[in-house]
mmCIF file of C-alpha atoms in Angstrom:
data_model
loop_
_atom_site.group_PDB
_atom_site.id
_atom_site.type_symbol
_atom_site.label_atom_id
_atom_site.label_comp_id
_atom_site.label_asym_id
_atom_site.label_seq_id
_atom_site.Cartn_x
_atom_site.Cartn_y
_atom_site.Cartn_z
ATOM 1 C CA MET A 1 -0.009 0.121 0.025
ATOM 2 C CA LYS A 2 1.095 3.368 -0.492
ATOM 3 C CA HIS A 3 -0.169 5.160 3.167
ATOM 4 C CA THR A 4 1.630 3.812 6.042
ATOM 5 C CA HIS A 5 -0.118 6.468 7.946
ATOM 6 C CA THR A 6 -3.910 6.906 8.584
ATOM 7 C CA ILE A 7 -5.199 10.040 6.871
ATOM 8 C CA PRO A 8 -7.693 12.420 8.987
ATOM 9 C CA VAL A 9 -10.896 13.402 7.381
ATOM 10 C CA HIS A 10 -13.107 16.040 8.676
ATOM 11 C CA ILE A 11 -16.831 16.463 7.500
ATOM 12 C CA LEU A 12 -17.955 20.315 7.660
ATOM 13 C CA SER A 13 -21.875 20.250 7.536
ATOM 14 C CA GLY A 14 -24.290 22.624 8.035
ATOM 15 C CA PHE A 15 -27.280 24.639 6.300
ATOM 16 C CA LEU A 16 -26.506 26.744 3.181
ATOM 17 C CA GLY A 17 -24.957 30.008 3.896
ATOM 18 C CA SER A 18 -24.274 28.880 7.571
ATOM 19 C CA GLY A 19 -20.395 29.628 7.422
ATOM 20 C CA LYS A 20 -18.910 26.161 6.033
ATOM 21 C CA THR A 21 -16.813 27.784 3.012
ATOM 22 C CA THR A 22 -15.292 30.363 5.607
ATOM 23 C CA LEU A 23 -14.626 27.776 8.348
ATOM 24 C CA LEU A 24 -12.760 25.572 5.667
ATOM 25 C CA THR A 25 -10.583 28.480 4.221
ATOM 26 C CA ARG A 26 -9.619 29.479 7.675
ATOM 27 C CA ALA A 27 -8.827 25.742 8.247
ATOM 28 C CA LEU A 28 -6.846 25.502 5.423
ATOM 29 C CA ASP A 29 -4.964 28.575 6.248
ATOM 30 C CA TYR A 30 -3.989 27.278 9.540
ATOM 31 C CA TYR A 31 -2.610 23.949 7.955
ATOM 32 C CA GLN A 32 -0.596 25.289 5.256
ATOM 33 C CA LEU A 33 0.880 27.803 8.053
ATOM 34 C CA ASN A 34 1.731 24.611 10.075
ATOM 35 C CA GLY A 35 3.582 23.172 7.216
ATOM 36 C CA ARG A 36 1.146 20.446 6.616
ATOM 37 C CA LYS A 37 -0.879 19.690 3.083
ATOM 38 C CA PRO A 38 -4.397 19.632 3.237
ATOM 39 C CA ALA A 39 -6.612 18.623 0.406
ATOM 40 C CA VAL A 40 -10.538 18.964 -0.161
ATOM 41 C CA LEU A 41 -13.648 17.142 -1.456
ATOM 42 C CA MET A 42 -16.300 19.484 -2.152
ATOM 43 C CA ASN A 43 -19.729 18.808 -3.340
ATOM 44 C CA GLU A 44 -22.347 21.289 -4.710
ATOM 45 C CA LEU A 45 -25.915 20.826 -6.074
ATOM 46 C CA GLY A 46 -25.227 22.847 -9.144
ATOM 47 C CA GLU A 47 -22.730 22.273 -11.908
ATOM 48 C CA VAL A 48 -20.478 25.237 -10.750
ATOM 49 C CA ASN A 49 -18.482 25.114 -7.771
ATOM 50 C CA LEU A 50 -18.791 28.488 -6.955
ATOM 51 C CA ASP A 51 -17.507 28.015 -2.965
ATOM 52 C CA GLY A 52 -14.477 26.228 -4.651
ATOM 53 C CA MET A 53 -13.544 29.543 -6.266
ATOM 54 C CA GLN A 54 -12.559 30.676 -2.364
ATOM 55 C CA VAL A 55 -10.082 27.560 -1.895
ATOM 56 C CA SER A 56 -6.795 28.482 -2.937
ATOM 57 C CA ALA A 57 -5.097 27.341 -6.300
ATOM 58 C CA GLU A 58 -2.380 25.424 -4.307
ATOM 59 C CA VAL A 59 -4.995 23.297 -2.233
ATOM 60 C CA PRO A 60 -5.748 20.145 -4.223
ATOM 61 C CA MET A 61 -9.357 19.708 -4.639
ATOM 62 C CA THR A 62 -11.759 17.374 -6.228
ATOM 63 C CA GLU A 63 -15.172 18.519 -7.050
ATOM 64 C CA MET A 64 -18.364 16.622 -7.072
ATOM 65 C CA LEU A 65 -20.919 18.460 -8.453
ATOM 66 C CA GLY A 66 -24.787 18.066 -9.809
ATOM 67 C CA GLY A 67 -25.776 16.176 -6.519
ATOM 68 C CA CYS A 68 -26.077 15.807 -3.100
ATOM 69 C CA ILE A 69 -22.998 13.416 -1.411
ATOM 70 C CA CYS A 70 -25.831 11.908 0.485
ATOM 71 C CA CYS A 71 -27.951 10.787 -1.943
ATOM 72 C CA THR A 72 -27.036 10.679 -5.800
ATOM 73 C CA ILE A 73 -23.577 10.488 -5.897
ATOM 74 C CA ARG A 74 -22.614 9.348 -2.244
ATOM 75 C CA GLY A 75 -21.455 6.055 -3.999
ATOM 76 C CA ASP A 76 -18.666 7.912 -5.635
ATOM 77 C CA LEU A 77 -17.593 9.579 -2.347
ATOM 78 C CA GLY A 78 -15.195 6.384 -1.253
ATOM 79 C CA LEU A 79 -13.329 6.163 -4.535
ATOM 80 C CA GLU A 80 -13.093 10.215 -5.261
ATOM 81 C CA LEU A 81 -11.185 9.953 -1.681
ATOM 82 C CA LYS A 82 -9.298 7.460 -2.585
ATOM 83 C CA GLN A 83 -7.669 9.003 -5.898
ATOM 84 C CA LEU A 84 -7.766 12.116 -4.143
ATOM 85 C CA ILE A 85 -5.308 10.903 -1.532
ATOM 86 C CA ASP A 86 -3.197 8.584 -4.019
ATOM 87 C CA GLU A 87 -2.604 11.557 -6.179
ATOM 88 C CA HIS A 88 -1.798 13.983 -3.777
ATOM 89 C CA GLN A 89 -0.567 12.597 -0.751
ATOM 90 C CA PRO A 90 -2.165 15.219 1.939
ATOM 91 C CA ASP A 91 -1.972 14.907 5.472
ATOM 92 C CA VAL A 92 -5.762 16.163 6.043
ATOM 93 C CA VAL A 93 -8.516 15.622 3.968
ATOM 94 C CA PHE A 94 -11.671 18.254 4.060
ATOM 95 C CA VAL A 95 -14.770 17.424 3.042
ATOM 96 C CA GLU A 96 -17.203 20.080 2.552
ATOM 97 C CA SER A 97 -21.035 19.040 1.518
ATOM 98 C CA THR A 98 -23.489 20.491 0.359
ATOM 99 C CA GLY A 99 -26.008 22.579 2.782
ATOM 100 C CA ALA A 100 -28.820 19.968 1.812
ATOM 101 C CA ALA A 101 -26.998 17.220 2.931
ATOM 102 C CA ASN A 102 -27.449 14.845 5.470
ATOM 103 C CA PRO A 103 -24.662 14.319 7.619
ATOM 104 C CA MET A 104 -25.174 10.553 8.537
ATOM 105 C CA GLU A 105 -25.267 9.516 4.752
ATOM 106 C CA MET A 106 -22.254 11.539 4.444
ATOM 107 C CA LEU A 107 -20.388 9.864 7.190
ATOM 108 C CA ASP A 108 -21.326 6.048 5.661
ATOM 109 C CA GLY A 109 -19.792 7.513 2.351
ATOM 110 C CA VAL A 110 -16.523 8.447 4.035
ATOM 111 C CA THR A 111 -16.082 5.328 5.831
ATOM 112 C CA ASP A 112 -16.499 3.753 2.401
ATOM 113 C CA ALA A 113 -13.112 5.305 1.859
ATOM 114 C CA SER A 114 -11.519 3.354 4.493
ATOM 115 C CA LEU A 115 -12.281 -0.065 2.854
ATOM 116 C CA LEU A 116 -10.168 1.368 0.059
ATOM 117 C CA THR A 117 -7.204 3.479 1.937
ATOM 118 C CA ARG A 118 -6.294 4.241 5.061
ATOM 119 C CA VAL A 119 -8.333 7.331 6.115
ATOM 120 C CA GLU A 120 -9.881 8.017 9.340
ATOM 121 C CA LEU A 121 -13.343 10.211 10.146
ATOM 122 C CA ALA A 122 -11.545 12.322 12.768
ATOM 123 C CA SER A 123 -15.099 14.703 13.288
ATOM 124 C CA VAL A 124 -18.466 16.027 11.917
ATOM 125 C CA VAL A 125 -17.983 19.724 12.510
ATOM 126 C CA THR A 126 -21.847 21.042 11.921
ATOM 127 C CA VAL A 127 -21.827 24.899 11.436
ATOM 128 C CA VAL A 128 -25.182 26.347 12.979
ATOM 129 C CA ASP A 129 -26.375 29.704 11.408
ATOM 130 C CA ALA A 130 -27.767 31.246 14.942
ATOM 131 C CA ALA A 131 -30.109 33.617 13.062
ATOM 132 C CA LEU A 132 -31.546 31.234 10.732
ATOM 133 C CA PHE A 133 -31.959 28.663 13.613
ATOM 134 C CA ALA A 134 -33.675 31.083 15.699
ATOM 135 C CA GLU A 135 -36.017 31.834 12.667
ATOM 136 C CA LYS A 136 -36.667 27.990 11.902
ATOM 137 C CA SER A 137 -36.982 26.958 15.407
ATOM 138 C CA GLU A 138 -40.314 28.719 15.357
ATOM 139 C CA SER A 139 -41.608 26.212 12.719
ATOM 140 C CA PRO A 140 -40.032 22.804 14.040
ATOM 141 C CA LYS A 141 -41.887 20.791 11.261
ATOM 142 C CA SER A 142 -40.528 22.588 8.387
ATOM 143 C CA ARG A 143 -38.256 20.942 6.307
ATOM 144 C CA THR A 144 -35.300 23.437 6.808
ATOM 145 C CA TYR A 145 -35.525 22.697 10.418
ATOM 146 C CA ARG A 146 -35.840 18.818 10.552
ATOM 147 C CA LEU A 147 -32.766 19.011 8.027
ATOM 148 C CA MET A 148 -30.992 21.729 10.282
ATOM 149 C CA ALA A 149 -31.893 19.399 12.988
ATOM 150 C CA ASP A 150 -30.369 16.515 11.380
ATOM 151 C CA GLN A 151 -27.101 17.871 10.896
ATOM 152 C CA ILE A 152 -26.946 18.849 14.679
ATOM 153 C CA ARG A 153 -27.514 15.397 15.729
ATOM 154 C CA CYS A 154 -24.904 13.593 13.411
ATOM 155 C CA ALA A 155 -22.041 16.310 14.756
ATOM 156 C CA THR A 156 -19.134 15.865 16.829
ATOM 157 C CA LEU A 157 -18.516 19.475 17.376
ATOM 158 C CA ILE A 158 -21.003 22.335 17.012
ATOM 159 C CA LEU A 159 -20.167 25.865 15.827
ATOM 160 C CA PHE A 160 -22.629 28.306 17.043
ATOM 161 C CA ASN A 161 -22.421 30.635 14.411
ATOM 162 C CA LYS A 162 -23.222 34.257 13.644
ATOM 163 C CA THR A 163 -23.541 35.047 17.011
ATOM 164 C CA ASP A 164 -23.473 38.584 16.530
ATOM 165 C CA LEU A 165 -26.457 38.759 14.702
ATOM 166 C CA VAL A 166 -28.488 37.350 17.217
ATOM 167 C CA PRO A 167 -29.214 39.136 20.749
ATOM 168 C CA PRO A 168 -26.840 37.566 23.438
ATOM 169 C CA SER A 169 -30.766 36.900 25.258
ATOM 170 C CA GLU A 170 -31.049 34.255 22.828
ATOM 171 C CA TRP A 171 -28.084 32.404 22.953
ATOM 172 C CA LEU A 172 -28.953 30.299 26.167
ATOM 173 C CA ARG A 173 -32.414 29.362 24.524
ATOM 174 C CA LEU A 174 -31.220 28.074 21.132
ATOM 175 C CA GLU A 175 -28.269 26.405 22.919
ATOM 176 C CA ALA A 176 -30.843 24.645 24.649
ATOM 177 C CA LEU A 177 -32.550 23.820 21.645
ATOM 178 C CA ILE A 178 -29.232 22.408 20.071
ATOM 179 C CA ARG A 179 -28.595 20.415 23.422
ATOM 180 C CA GLU A 180 -31.805 18.738 23.323
ATOM 181 C CA LEU A 181 -31.156 17.598 19.757
ATOM 182 C CA ASN A 182 -27.182 16.665 20.243
ATOM 183 C CA PRO A 183 -26.803 16.232 24.384
ATOM 184 C CA SER A 184 -22.761 15.448 23.864
ATOM 185 C CA ALA A 185 -21.143 17.600 21.212
ATOM 186 C CA PRO A 186 -19.124 20.372 22.261
ATOM 187 C CA ILE A 187 -20.784 23.713 21.464
ATOM 188 C CA VAL A 188 -18.468 26.880 20.560
ATOM 189 C CA ARG A 189 -19.976 30.144 19.831
ATOM 190 C CA THR A 190 -18.618 31.765 16.730
ATOM 191 C CA VAL A 191 -18.335 34.941 14.507
ATOM 192 C CA ARG A 192 -17.313 34.524 10.879
ATOM 193 C CA SER A 193 -16.596 30.822 11.749
ATOM 194 C CA GLU A 194 -13.230 32.028 13.767
ATOM 195 C CA ILE A 195 -11.986 29.527 16.479
ATOM 196 C CA ASP A 196 -8.912 28.194 17.743
ATOM 197 C CA PHE A 197 -7.782 25.787 14.944
ATOM 198 C CA THR A 198 -5.531 23.866 17.329
ATOM 199 C CA LEU A 199 -9.163 22.273 17.799
ATOM 200 C CA PHE A 200 -8.508 20.153 14.731
ATOM 201 C CA ASP A 201 -5.196 18.973 16.141
ATOM 202 C CA ARG A 202 -6.781 17.416 18.625
ATOM 203 C CA LEU A 203 -9.618 15.809 17.002
ATOM 204 C CA GLU A 204 -7.339 13.650 14.991
ATOM 205 C CA GLY A 205 -6.041 11.819 17.595
ATOM 206 C CA GLY A 206 -2.987 13.573 19.330
ATOM 207 C CA VAL A 207 -1.262 15.170 16.354
ATOM 208 C CA VAL A 208 -0.319 17.687 18.472
ATOM 209 C CA ARG A 209 -0.117 15.763 21.669
ATOM 210 C CA HIS A 210 0.409 18.231 24.521
ATOM 211 C CA HIS A 211 -2.850 20.354 23.436
ATOM 212 C CA ARG A 212 -5.180 17.485 24.414
ATOM 213 C CA ASP A 213 -3.170 16.756 27.584
ATOM 214 C CA ASN A 214 -3.794 20.052 28.315
ATOM 215 C CA ALA A 215 -7.232 20.266 27.088
ATOM 216 C CA LEU A 216 -8.394 17.303 29.268
ATOM 217 C CA GLY A 217 -8.151 18.871 32.358
ATOM 218 C CA CYS A 218 -9.436 22.234 31.300
ATOM 219 C CA THR A 219 -12.831 23.432 32.976
ATOM 220 C CA CYS A 220 -13.615 26.341 30.832
ATOM 221 C CA ALA A 221 -17.161 27.877 30.642
ATOM 222 C CA GLU A 222 -18.796 30.546 28.132
ATOM 223 C CA GLY A 223 -19.640 27.131 25.877
ATOM 224 C CA HIS A 224 -16.273 26.947 24.136
ATOM 225 C CA SER A 225 -15.928 23.177 25.319
ATOM 226 C CA HIS A 226 -12.769 22.415 23.628
ATOM 227 C CA HIS A 227 -11.664 20.643 26.663
ATOM 228 C CA GLU A 228 -14.530 17.992 25.913
ATOM 229 C CA HIS A 229 -13.190 16.788 22.152
ATOM 230 C CA PRO A 230 -9.399 15.740 22.391
ATOM 231 C CA ASP A 231 -9.248 12.573 19.918
ATOM 232 C CA ASP A 232 -11.073 10.304 22.120
ATOM 233 C CA HIS A 233 -14.524 12.071 21.179
ATOM 234 C CA GLY A 234 -17.180 10.107 19.570
ATOM 235 C CA CYS A 235 -16.793 10.407 16.024
ATOM 236 C CA ALA A 236 -12.901 9.592 15.734
ATOM 237 C CA VAL A 237 -12.089 6.544 14.434
ATOM 238 C CA HIS A 238 -8.140 6.170 15.003
ATOM 239 C CA HIS A 239 -5.031 4.046 15.986
ATOM 240 C CA ALA A 240 -2.981 6.666 17.885
ATOM 241 C CA GLU A 241 -1.036 5.233 20.706
ATOM 242 C CA HIS A 242 -1.385 6.790 23.918
ATOM 243 C CA GLY A 243 1.020 6.603 27.010
ATOM 244 C CA GLY A 244 1.164 6.858 30.776
ATOM 245 C CA HIS A 245 -1.881 8.311 32.898
ATOM 246 C CA SER A 246 -3.036 10.493 29.790
ATOM 247 C CA GLU A 247 -4.406 7.080 28.566
ATOM 248 C CA ASP A 248 -7.031 6.633 31.536
ATOM 249 C CA ALA A 249 -8.370 10.355 30.630
ATOM 250 C CA ALA A 250 -8.874 10.060 27.601
ATOM 251 C CA LYS A 251 -10.742 7.182 27.860
ATOM 252 C CA ALA A 252 -13.219 8.886 30.290
ATOM 253 C CA ALA A 253 -13.034 11.596 28.278
ATOM 254 C CA HIS A 254 -14.737 8.972 25.516
ATOM 255 C CA HIS A 255 -17.495 7.585 27.319
ATOM 256 C CA SER A 256 -18.221 10.997 28.328
ATOM 257 C CA HIS A 257 -18.928 12.547 25.267
ATOM 258 C CA ASP A 258 -19.841 9.585 22.592
ATOM 259 C CA HIS A 259 -22.401 10.414 20.197
ATOM 260 C CA VAL A 260 -22.600 9.319 16.912
ATOM 261 C CA MET A 261 -19.663 7.299 16.404
ATOM 262 C CA ALA A 262 -17.619 5.275 13.849
ATOM 263 C CA TYR A 263 -14.935 2.896 14.728
ATOM 264 C CA THR A 264 -12.513 1.412 12.243
ATOM 265 C CA HIS A 265 -10.396 -1.513 12.505
ATOM 266 C CA PHE A 266 -7.411 -2.672 10.471
ATOM 267 C CA PHE A 267 -6.565 -6.328 10.532
ATOM 268 C CA THR A 268 -2.903 -7.302 10.154
ATOM 269 C CA ARG A 269 -3.781 -10.998 9.517
ATOM 270 C CA ALA A 270 -6.736 -13.449 8.130
ATOM 271 C CA ILE A 271 -9.343 -13.992 10.881
ATOM 272 C CA ASP A 272 -11.915 -17.239 11.405
ATOM 273 C CA SER A 273 -15.083 -16.698 9.749
ATOM 274 C CA GLU A 274 -17.258 -18.426 11.990
ATOM 275 C CA ARG A 275 -16.081 -16.627 14.673
ATOM 276 C CA PHE A 276 -16.351 -13.166 12.876
ATOM 277 C CA GLU A 277 -19.972 -13.892 12.019
ATOM 278 C CA ALA A 278 -20.497 -14.863 15.764
ATOM 279 C CA LEU A 279 -19.189 -11.466 16.598
ATOM 280 C CA VAL A 280 -20.924 -9.726 14.059
ATOM 281 C CA GLY A 281 -24.638 -11.284 15.373
ATOM 282 C CA ARG A 282 -23.848 -10.196 19.037
ATOM 283 C CA LEU A 283 -23.188 -6.472 18.048
ATOM 284 C CA PRO A 284 -25.472 -4.334 20.123
ATOM 285 C CA ASP A 285 -28.692 -2.690 18.895
ATOM 286 C CA ASN A 286 -26.768 0.752 19.293
ATOM 287 C CA ILE A 287 -24.255 -0.480 16.131
ATOM 288 C CA PHE A 288 -26.684 -0.305 13.544
ATOM 289 C CA ARG A 289 -23.887 -0.285 10.413
ATOM 290 C CA ALA A 290 -20.935 -2.195 9.550
ATOM 291 C CA LYS A 291 -19.326 -2.930 6.648
ATOM 292 C CA GLY A 292 -15.491 -3.966 5.677
ATOM 293 C CA ILE A 293 -13.406 -6.093 3.517
ATOM 294 C CA LEU A 294 -12.184 -9.350 5.117
ATOM 295 C CA ARG A 295 -9.723 -12.147 4.796
ATOM 296 C CA PHE A 296 -10.818 -15.461 6.095
ATOM 297 C CA THR A 297 -8.320 -18.368 7.381
ATOM 298 C CA ASP A 298 -10.549 -20.689 5.547
ATOM 299 C CA THR A 299 -10.943 -19.386 1.857
ATOM 300 C CA ALA A 300 -8.229 -17.577 -0.324
ATOM 301 C CA SER A 301 -10.499 -15.134 -1.823
ATOM 302 C CA PRO A 302 -11.258 -11.597 0.430
ATOM 303 C CA PHE A 303 -14.923 -10.756 1.146
ATOM 304 C CA MET A 304 -16.954 -7.599 1.231
ATOM 305 C CA PHE A 305 -19.178 -7.745 4.309
ATOM 306 C CA GLN A 306 -22.157 -5.447 4.790
ATOM 307 C CA TYR A 307 -24.520 -5.245 7.885
ATOM 308 C CA ALA A 308 -27.349 -3.085 8.736
ATOM 309 C CA TYR A 309 -30.708 -3.488 10.765
ATOM 310 C CA ARG A 310 -29.331 -6.849 12.311
ATOM 311 C CA GLN A 311 -28.929 -8.554 8.914
ATOM 312 C CA MET A 312 -25.146 -9.205 7.347
ATOM 313 C CA ASP A 313 -24.251 -10.539 3.919
ATOM 314 C CA PHE A 314 -20.449 -11.359 2.798
ATOM 315 C CA MET A 315 -19.909 -11.282 -0.812
ATOM 316 C CA LYS A 316 -16.801 -12.613 -2.688
ATOM 317 C CA ILE A 317 -14.496 -10.079 -4.445
ATOM 318 C CA ALA A 318 -11.661 -9.940 -6.427
ATOM 319 C CA PRO A 319 -9.831 -6.653 -6.061
ATOM 320 C CA LYS A 320 -7.792 -5.248 -8.602
ATOM 321 C CA GLU A 321 -4.987 -3.890 -6.495
ATOM 322 C CA ASN A 322 -4.184 -4.433 -3.023
ATOM 323 C CA VAL A 323 -6.659 -3.362 -0.383
ATOM 324 C CA PRO A 324 -6.288 -3.379 3.430
ATOM 325 C CA SER A 325 -8.247 -6.186 5.707
ATOM 326 C CA VAL A 326 -10.506 -3.612 7.532
ATOM 327 C CA ALA A 327 -13.979 -3.264 9.298
ATOM 328 C CA VAL A 328 -15.891 -0.483 9.934
ATOM 329 C CA PHE A 329 -18.423 -0.058 12.654
ATOM 330 C CA ILE A 330 -21.192 3.038 12.903
ATOM 331 C CA GLY A 331 -23.692 3.821 15.767
ATOM 332 C CA GLU A 332 -24.411 5.843 18.655
ATOM 333 C CA HIS A 333 -22.975 5.532 22.206
ATOM 334 C CA PHE A 334 -21.372 1.951 21.897
ATOM 335 C CA ASP A 335 -17.970 1.101 24.016
ATOM 336 C CA ARG A 336 -15.361 1.227 21.224
ATOM 337 C CA SER A 337 -12.670 -0.215 23.716
ATOM 338 C CA VAL A 338 -14.792 -3.311 24.282
ATOM 339 C CA LEU A 339 -15.606 -3.818 20.174
ATOM 340 C CA GLU A 340 -11.711 -3.254 19.955
ATOM 341 C CA THR A 341 -10.525 -6.032 22.021
ATOM 342 C CA GLU A 342 -13.205 -8.154 20.677
ATOM 343 C CA LEU A 343 -11.867 -7.854 17.139
ATOM 344 C CA THR A 344 -8.179 -8.123 18.558
ATOM 345 C CA ALA A 345 -8.677 -10.946 19.863
ATOM 346 C CA LEU A 346 -9.901 -12.432 16.173
ATOM 347 C CA GLU A 347 -6.401 -12.004 15.336
ATOM 348 C CA CYS A 348 -4.722 -13.388 18.392
ATOM 349 C CA SER A 349 -6.679 -16.617 18.482
ATOM 350 C CA GLU A 350 -4.843 -16.776 15.018
ATOM 351 C CA SER A 351 -1.292 -16.656 16.117
#
């Protein structure tokens, strides 16, 4: 394989005009100034990518136009991500979706890429337009509000943006509504999507390790809960190594802030098919989606497996290139450490 390290992917979600592209361009500047190479996969409903024109020509970018990631072109997302990574070898990838996209379907699409190359879903950042949310909250049955609600539910970090356009007296009421939709994700109040961008380092599993350790002990107020989402936050999927007492602290943070999660497990060897099927068969109800490419000890061919609504399916495949043996599990509030232990035990039993 070309990639010996795992590349973090950040999904940027939020309704049309919420400030996603402003957040993206600021984040890209941060990475470039710190000597790291970002890349962008941008989705627009139209045939012309106007938002993409705001991205520097130095940043590798793939455009998916004329459809929404979460429906008509979702199946292409994994392949597009793989091609972007193979061609440009970035240090991090940002996926900016159209404001009409449902993040849960996007999350599913991004994790498809981990079946093809070493990527990790580091975060789902939802940008909430405070003024629009205040207006649409008066009509909770409207399509716009329901879509905004879905985008909030799936977030692992929420930017409560454009707070300068809403009276401070409204902030707590609106944040309470957000909390009803998503009890776990940190809420950061912002103007023009301006945040402390070392935040993304912490979301990436300890790329800047001392930030993570300092953040775990922080007790900041004002809704700027950057202490709540180090590398172990809900949607992070990674294999970063922790040392000393910080590992226990990180695990505690993980259990406190899980919401929508995706855990990716890379296998180092073939495993027993019956034991794997038994493991999948006893998955808890809060793991509602799984998929992967697996190699079994009792067959020479690799298999693609899919799991949804407590039904599993295995299909023999003949990949044209070397692909990893990997399984991805998506759900809410599940114990990642227990699942990781059980999957690792499958490999140990074959040694």
